[in-house]
């Protein structure tokens, strides 16, 4: 049986299309994750609900103390958006390092979050900023805290007839942030560990530092001793790296059975060792951001890659 293709052009059409979705149906955004699964036969949808005609879902706009990012905003649009670059520099950096130019032109922020991949670069940033996810369903719009959007098994709270419509991030004047990831190569690399860190500058010091680590568990993990990176001593950075290694080890040992997270034991052991590189890289990036009068995103994000720093697997 051939699949049906729905392409709503208005909010009303979208609402009625959502009601028609079955357990076999799919929502199609940029297709960078979904289409390879369909081509490989992993999914055989009965209905495709394409979002490509819903221009309003691509808007990025400030609404009071919040920034509203439409689910269909692409990584490229987010990386270049002046509001994201100014207030959510770490997110702009993360978007600028997703996949290749082609992937960034097609892949959307909504698709990235709905896909719920533990290795996704966007989720740690949305956790860090304390974002909310706007969801449209049968009962209208509901909001979910980013931290509750992902469930323990790496899925999301989205129901069969629900659509992620926007990501809302609270704007906080004077808060800086940055993002870095460890990958096996410089370009088109899936994160093996990612770090998104934010802080406020006060009296020439970093205050209220917060951090989230991606790709080490099914959900981003809080970097509890991240404030050590705001200090200029090598020992403190070393201590932060040791904490992170220990954290990765404890995640590994706390698992009584293998989760759906596809990280092998060898990879986890490698990550434990490689954290030192990424922690020092993050500390350098914080220093650069602190000295820079304008957000460093003009130079786009960095990927700490293992060959470059002689840390091969
Ligand atoms: C070569 C390659 C490299 C990549 N590199 C990276 C990388 O470096 N970092 C990274 O984070 N990701 C990477 N990705 C993953 C991917 O690009 C992102 O997850 C992407 O943003 C997905 O967005 P999309 O619009 O293409 O989603 P789609 O493929 O269209 O959809 C993905 C899933 O989300 C669902 N979905 C999409 N939009 C919505 C919505 N609004 N509401 C509800 N459900 C929805 C779909 O039904 C599907 O299940 C890479 C992918 C490829 C193929």
Short mmCIF file of C-alpha atoms and ligand atoms in Angstrom, two decimals:
data_model
loop_
_atom_site.label_atom_id
_atom_site.label_comp_id
_atom_site.label_asym_id
_atom_site.label_seq_id
_atom_site.Cartn_x
_atom_site.Cartn_y
_atom_site.Cartn_z
CA UNK A 1 0.00 0.00 0.00
CA UNK A 2 1.46 3.41 -0.93
CA UNK A 3 1.93 6.00 1.77
CA UNK A 4 -0.08 9.19 2.00
CA UNK A 5 1.72 12.54 2.00
CA UNK A 6 0.22 15.41 4.01
CA UNK A 7 1.62 18.90 3.55
CA UNK A 8 -0.38 21.37 5.67
CA UNK A 9 0.02 25.07 4.86
CA UNK A 10 -1.81 26.58 7.81
CA UNK A 11 -2.17 25.98 11.53
CA UNK A 12 -5.74 24.67 11.01
CA UNK A 13 -4.59 22.19 8.36
CA UNK A 14 -1.75 21.13 10.64
CA UNK A 15 -4.14 20.44 13.53
CA UNK A 16 -6.40 18.25 11.40
CA UNK A 17 -3.39 16.45 9.85
CA UNK A 18 -2.03 15.63 13.30
CA UNK A 19 -5.29 13.94 14.25
CA UNK A 20 -4.92 11.53 11.32
CA UNK A 21 -1.54 10.15 12.40
CA UNK A 22 -1.35 6.49 13.40
CA UNK A 23 1.41 4.56 15.18
CA UNK A 24 3.01 3.96 11.77
CA UNK A 25 2.94 7.61 10.64
CA UNK A 26 5.93 9.95 10.66
CA UNK A 27 6.49 13.68 10.94
CA UNK A 28 8.98 14.85 8.33
CA UNK A 29 11.09 17.96 9.03
CA UNK A 30 14.51 18.16 7.32
CA UNK A 31 14.61 14.37 6.86
CA UNK A 32 18.32 14.04 7.72
CA UNK A 33 17.64 11.42 10.41
CA UNK A 34 14.35 10.04 9.17
CA UNK A 35 14.92 9.46 5.45
CA UNK A 36 17.97 7.17 5.89
CA UNK A 37 15.85 5.01 8.28
CA UNK A 38 13.05 4.79 5.73
CA UNK A 39 15.44 4.02 2.89
CA UNK A 40 17.03 1.22 4.93
CA UNK A 41 13.59 -0.29 5.61
CA UNK A 42 13.67 0.36 9.37
CA UNK A 43 10.41 2.31 9.02
CA UNK A 44 7.49 1.86 6.64
CA UNK A 45 5.22 4.85 7.23
CA UNK A 46 1.55 4.89 6.24
CA UNK A 47 1.43 8.72 6.40
CA UNK A 48 4.13 11.34 6.01
CA UNK A 49 3.25 14.64 7.66
CA UNK A 50 5.64 17.14 6.10
CA UNK A 51 6.26 20.44 7.88
CA UNK A 52 8.02 22.07 4.93
CA UNK A 53 5.18 24.45 3.99
CA UNK A 54 4.71 25.77 7.53
CA UNK A 55 6.88 28.86 7.32
CA UNK A 56 5.79 30.15 10.73
CA UNK A 57 7.50 27.13 12.31
CA UNK A 58 10.88 28.47 11.14
CA UNK A 59 10.73 31.81 12.96
CA UNK A 60 13.24 32.85 15.62
CA UNK A 61 11.94 35.81 17.63
CA UNK A 62 12.22 37.45 21.02
CA UNK A 63 9.01 37.48 23.07
CA UNK A 64 9.54 39.44 26.27
CA UNK A 65 12.16 37.67 28.38
CA UNK A 66 12.15 34.61 26.14
CA UNK A 67 13.57 33.63 22.79
CA UNK A 68 11.18 31.49 20.76
CA UNK A 69 12.86 29.21 18.22
CA UNK A 70 10.47 27.56 15.76
CA UNK A 71 10.92 23.80 15.40
CA UNK A 72 11.69 24.17 11.67
CA UNK A 73 14.59 26.59 12.20
CA UNK A 74 17.60 24.89 10.65
CA UNK A 75 20.99 24.55 12.31
CA UNK A 76 22.38 27.02 9.80
CA UNK A 77 19.70 29.63 10.58
CA UNK A 78 20.27 29.19 14.31
CA UNK A 79 24.07 29.44 13.98
CA UNK A 80 23.70 32.75 12.09
CA UNK A 81 20.87 34.28 14.09
CA UNK A 82 22.02 37.47 15.91
CA UNK A 83 19.78 36.86 18.95
CA UNK A 84 21.02 33.28 19.41
CA UNK A 85 24.62 34.40 18.89
CA UNK A 86 24.27 37.15 21.49
CA UNK A 87 22.27 35.43 24.23
CA UNK A 88 22.86 31.72 23.58
CA UNK A 89 26.36 31.69 22.15
CA UNK A 90 26.89 28.04 23.14
CA UNK A 91 23.84 26.97 21.13
CA UNK A 92 25.01 28.96 18.09
CA UNK A 93 28.40 27.23 18.39
CA UNK A 94 26.76 23.80 18.68
CA UNK A 95 24.58 24.43 15.62
CA UNK A 96 27.57 25.62 13.62
CA UNK A 97 29.29 22.25 14.24
CA UNK A 98 26.41 19.90 13.39
CA UNK A 99 27.34 17.54 10.55
CA UNK A 100 28.23 19.11 7.21
CA UNK A 101 26.97 22.28 5.50
CA UNK A 102 24.28 20.19 3.72
CA UNK A 103 23.08 18.68 7.02
CA UNK A 104 22.99 22.13 8.66
CA UNK A 105 20.96 23.54 5.76
CA UNK A 106 18.31 20.81 6.05
CA UNK A 107 18.42 19.55 9.65
CA UNK A 108 16.15 21.38 12.10
CA UNK A 109 16.34 22.03 15.83
CA UNK A 110 12.91 20.46 16.32
CA UNK A 111 14.02 17.32 14.47
CA UNK A 112 17.18 17.14 16.52
CA UNK A 113 15.28 17.24 19.84
CA UNK A 114 12.46 14.93 18.70
CA UNK A 115 15.05 12.44 17.48
CA UNK A 116 16.37 12.22 21.08
CA UNK A 117 19.77 10.87 20.11
CA UNK A 118 22.09 10.80 23.16
CA UNK A 119 24.85 12.09 20.85
CA UNK A 120 22.77 15.07 19.65
CA UNK A 121 24.51 18.40 20.20
CA UNK A 122 21.44 20.56 20.81
CA UNK A 123 19.92 18.87 23.85
CA UNK A 124 22.76 19.66 26.35
CA UNK A 125 22.44 23.35 25.37
CA UNK A 126 18.65 23.38 25.85
CA UNK A 127 19.11 21.66 29.25
CA UNK A 128 21.76 24.20 30.23
CA UNK A 129 19.63 27.24 29.40
CA UNK A 130 16.59 25.85 31.23
CA UNK A 131 14.48 25.79 28.07
CA UNK A 132 10.86 24.80 27.62
CA UNK A 133 9.46 22.75 24.78
CA UNK A 134 6.16 23.82 23.20
CA UNK A 135 4.03 20.92 22.00
CA UNK A 136 0.85 21.00 19.91
CA UNK A 137 -1.60 18.14 20.44
CA UNK A 138 -5.28 17.21 20.55
CA UNK A 139 -5.87 19.40 23.60
CA UNK A 140 -4.03 22.41 22.13
CA UNK A 141 -0.62 23.70 23.24
CA UNK A 142 1.28 22.40 26.27
CA UNK A 143 4.74 23.23 27.61
CA UNK A 144 7.26 20.77 29.01
CA UNK A 145 10.52 21.61 30.77
CA UNK A 146 13.45 20.55 28.58
CA UNK A 147 14.67 18.27 31.38
CA UNK A 148 11.35 16.40 31.33
CA UNK A 149 11.09 16.21 27.55
CA UNK A 150 13.49 13.26 27.30
CA UNK A 151 12.47 10.07 29.04
CA UNK A 152 14.94 7.67 30.62
CA UNK A 153 15.08 5.34 27.63
CA UNK A 154 16.19 8.06 25.22
CA UNK A 155 12.68 8.72 23.90
CA UNK A 156 10.60 11.84 24.32
CA UNK A 157 7.26 12.64 25.93
CA UNK A 158 5.76 13.35 22.48
CA UNK A 159 2.59 11.36 21.87
CA UNK A 160 1.40 9.91 18.55
CA UNK A 161 -0.62 12.99 17.55
CA UNK A 162 1.75 15.59 18.94
CA UNK A 163 4.18 17.98 17.32
CA UNK A 164 7.10 19.86 18.79
CA UNK A 165 6.32 23.41 17.64
CA UNK A 166 8.93 25.64 19.37
CA UNK A 167 11.80 25.76 21.80
CA UNK A 168 11.63 28.60 24.36
CA UNK A 169 14.82 29.81 26.04
CA UNK A 170 14.91 32.38 28.88
CA UNK A 171 16.99 35.44 27.97
CA UNK A 172 19.37 36.48 30.75
CA UNK A 173 21.32 39.69 30.11
CA UNK A 174 25.06 39.33 30.69
CA UNK A 175 25.12 35.54 30.66
CA UNK A 176 27.83 34.10 28.42
CA UNK A 177 28.14 30.54 27.16
CA UNK A 178 30.22 28.29 24.96
CA UNK A 179 30.12 24.79 23.48
CA UNK A 180 32.77 22.30 22.50
CA UNK A 181 32.73 18.65 21.52
CA UNK A 182 35.11 15.79 21.25
CA UNK A 183 34.90 14.02 17.93
CA UNK A 184 37.05 11.60 16.01
CA UNK A 185 37.64 14.19 13.30
CA UNK A 186 37.30 17.93 12.80
CA UNK A 187 34.30 18.02 10.39
CA UNK A 188 31.08 15.96 10.16
CA UNK A 189 31.71 14.29 13.46
CA UNK A 190 29.18 12.90 15.92
CA UNK A 191 30.00 13.97 19.48
CA UNK A 192 31.72 11.46 21.70
CA UNK A 193 31.49 13.96 24.52
CA UNK A 194 30.09 17.48 24.33
CA UNK A 195 30.17 20.30 26.88
CA UNK A 196 27.93 23.33 27.03
CA UNK A 197 28.88 25.82 29.73
CA UNK A 198 27.49 29.18 30.83
CA UNK A 199 28.47 31.84 33.37
CA UNK A 200 28.09 35.48 34.31
CA UNK A 201 30.97 37.97 34.43
CA UNK A 202 31.11 39.84 37.71
CA UNK A 203 34.04 41.72 39.26
CA UNK A 204 36.37 40.23 36.64
CA UNK A 205 35.43 36.68 37.70
CA UNK A 206 33.16 33.94 36.35
CA UNK A 207 30.09 33.63 38.57
CA UNK A 208 27.21 31.17 38.66
CA UNK A 209 28.87 28.75 36.25
CA UNK A 210 26.69 25.92 34.96
CA UNK A 211 27.46 23.08 32.61
CA UNK A 212 25.92 20.07 30.89
CA UNK A 213 27.70 17.13 29.33
CA UNK A 214 26.26 15.38 26.28
CA UNK A 215 26.76 11.94 24.71
CA UNK A 216 27.82 10.14 27.89
CA UNK A 217 24.35 8.96 28.94
CA UNK A 218 20.82 8.78 27.49
CA UNK A 219 20.19 12.31 28.82
CA UNK A 220 22.60 15.22 29.24
CA UNK A 221 24.36 15.06 32.61
CA UNK A 222 24.99 18.06 34.85
CA UNK A 223 28.67 19.04 35.13
CA UNK A 224 28.53 19.59 38.87
CA UNK A 225 32.03 20.95 39.45
CA UNK A 226 32.12 23.11 36.32
CA UNK A 227 33.07 26.21 38.39
CA UNK A 228 36.63 24.80 38.57
CA UNK A 229 36.99 25.75 34.89
CA UNK A 230 36.49 29.42 35.72
CA UNK A 231 39.69 29.45 37.78
CA UNK A 232 43.04 29.96 36.15
CA UNK A 233 44.89 27.11 37.83
CA UNK A 234 45.96 23.94 36.04
CA UNK A 235 45.24 21.88 39.19
CA UNK A 236 41.60 22.98 39.21
CA UNK A 237 41.17 21.98 35.56
CA UNK A 238 42.83 18.66 36.32
CA UNK A 239 40.39 18.19 39.20
CA UNK A 240 37.44 18.95 36.88
CA UNK A 241 38.75 16.40 34.36
CA UNK A 242 39.07 13.78 37.10
CA UNK A 243 35.52 14.47 38.27
CA UNK A 244 34.25 14.02 34.71
CA UNK A 245 36.18 10.75 34.24
CA UNK A 246 34.76 9.49 37.52
CA UNK A 247 31.26 10.51 36.47
CA UNK A 248 31.51 8.58 33.21
CA UNK A 249 32.81 5.55 35.15
CA UNK A 250 29.93 5.73 37.61
CA UNK A 251 27.37 5.96 34.79
CA UNK A 252 28.91 2.81 33.35
CA UNK A 253 28.89 0.84 36.58
CA UNK A 254 25.41 2.00 37.62
CA UNK A 255 23.85 0.33 34.61
CA UNK A 256 22.55 -3.08 35.54
CA UNK A 257 21.70 -3.83 31.91
CA UNK A 258 22.82 -2.23 28.67
CA UNK A 259 20.56 0.66 27.70
CA UNK A 260 19.54 1.58 24.19
CA UNK A 261 22.43 3.99 24.20
CA UNK A 262 24.83 2.53 21.68
CA UNK A 263 28.07 3.18 23.53
CA UNK A 264 30.31 0.18 23.89
CA UNK A 265 32.41 -0.55 26.98
CA UNK A 266 35.58 0.25 25.01
CA UNK A 267 34.17 3.62 23.99
CA UNK A 268 33.28 4.44 27.57
CA UNK A 269 36.78 3.60 28.78
CA UNK A 270 38.21 5.74 25.97
CA UNK A 271 35.94 8.62 26.97
CA UNK A 272 37.17 8.43 30.54
CA UNK A 273 40.69 9.11 29.32
CA UNK A 274 39.81 11.64 26.62
CA UNK A 275 37.92 13.94 28.98
CA UNK A 276 41.08 15.71 30.02
CA UNK A 277 41.52 17.07 26.51
CA UNK A 278 37.99 18.38 26.20
CA UNK A 279 37.99 19.88 29.72
CA UNK A 280 41.18 21.84 28.98
CA UNK A 281 39.76 22.82 25.58
CA UNK A 282 36.60 24.14 27.27
CA UNK A 283 38.68 26.14 29.78
CA UNK A 284 40.62 27.77 26.91
CA UNK A 285 37.38 28.59 25.14
CA UNK A 286 35.96 30.20 28.28
CA UNK A 287 39.10 32.36 28.51
CA UNK A 288 38.71 33.44 24.87
CA UNK A 289 35.01 34.26 25.33
CA UNK A 290 35.78 36.29 28.46
CA UNK A 291 38.36 38.41 26.63
CA UNK A 292 36.18 38.92 23.58
CA UNK A 293 33.97 42.06 23.56
CA UNK A 294 31.60 40.35 21.09
CA UNK A 295 30.56 36.68 21.22
CA UNK A 296 33.22 34.44 19.77
CA UNK A 297 30.56 32.73 17.64
CA UNK A 298 31.66 34.99 14.83
CA UNK A 299 34.41 32.38 14.58
CA UNK A 300 31.90 29.53 15.02
CA UNK A 301 32.25 26.53 17.32
CA UNK A 302 35.19 24.22 17.79
CA UNK A 303 35.57 20.49 17.77
CA UNK A 304 38.37 19.10 19.89
CA UNK A 305 39.41 16.18 17.79
CA UNK A 306 41.45 13.31 19.03
CA UNK A 307 44.00 12.93 16.22
CA UNK A 308 44.89 16.63 16.40
CA UNK A 309 45.82 16.40 20.08
CA UNK A 310 47.44 12.99 19.86
CA UNK A 311 44.77 11.14 21.81
CA UNK A 312 43.96 8.34 19.33
CA UNK A 313 41.58 5.60 20.46
C1 LIG B 1 25.76 12.76 8.13
C2 LIG B 1 25.04 13.24 9.37
C3 LIG B 1 25.75 13.97 10.31
C4 LIG B 1 25.11 14.43 11.46
N1 LIG B 1 25.83 15.13 12.38
C5 LIG B 1 25.23 15.56 13.50
C6 LIG B 1 25.98 16.29 14.47
O1 LIG B 1 27.18 16.58 14.32
N2 LIG B 1 25.33 16.70 15.59
C7 LIG B 1 23.99 16.43 15.81
O2 LIG B 1 23.45 16.83 16.83
N3 LIG B 1 23.26 15.74 14.89
C8 LIG B 1 23.84 15.30 13.76
N4 LIG B 1 23.12 14.60 12.85
C9 LIG B 1 21.72 14.30 13.15
C10 LIG B 1 20.67 15.21 12.49
O3 LIG B 1 21.20 16.02 11.50
C11 LIG B 1 19.93 16.07 13.48
O4 LIG B 1 19.36 15.27 14.49
C12 LIG B 1 18.88 16.86 12.69
O5 LIG B 1 18.80 18.12 13.19
C13 LIG B 1 17.51 16.22 12.61
O6 LIG B 1 16.61 17.19 12.10
P1 LIG B 1 15.71 16.91 10.83
O7 LIG B 1 14.92 18.14 10.62
O8 LIG B 1 16.49 16.42 9.68
O9 LIG B 1 14.77 15.74 11.41
P2 LIG B 1 14.02 14.57 10.63
O10 LIG B 1 15.02 13.61 10.09
O11 LIG B 1 13.01 15.11 9.69
O12 LIG B 1 13.25 13.92 11.87
C14 LIG B 1 13.96 13.26 12.92
C15 LIG B 1 12.92 12.63 13.88
O13 LIG B 1 12.21 13.63 14.58
C16 LIG B 1 10.80 13.61 14.26
N5 LIG B 1 10.43 15.02 14.12
C17 LIG B 1 11.03 15.95 13.34
N6 LIG B 1 10.51 17.17 13.57
C18 LIG B 1 9.55 17.00 14.51
C19 LIG B 1 8.68 17.90 15.19
N7 LIG B 1 8.68 19.21 14.95
N8 LIG B 1 7.81 17.39 16.11
C20 LIG B 1 7.80 16.05 16.38
N9 LIG B 1 8.62 15.16 15.78
C21 LIG B 1 9.48 15.63 14.86
C22 LIG B 1 10.70 12.80 12.98
O14 LIG B 1 9.45 12.16 12.88
C23 LIG B 1 11.85 11.82 13.16
O15 LIG B 1 11.45 10.77 14.02
C24 LIG B 1 23.73 14.15 11.68
C25 LIG B 1 23.01 13.42 10.71
C26 LIG B 1 23.65 12.98 9.57
C27 LIG B 1 22.85 12.21 8.54
#
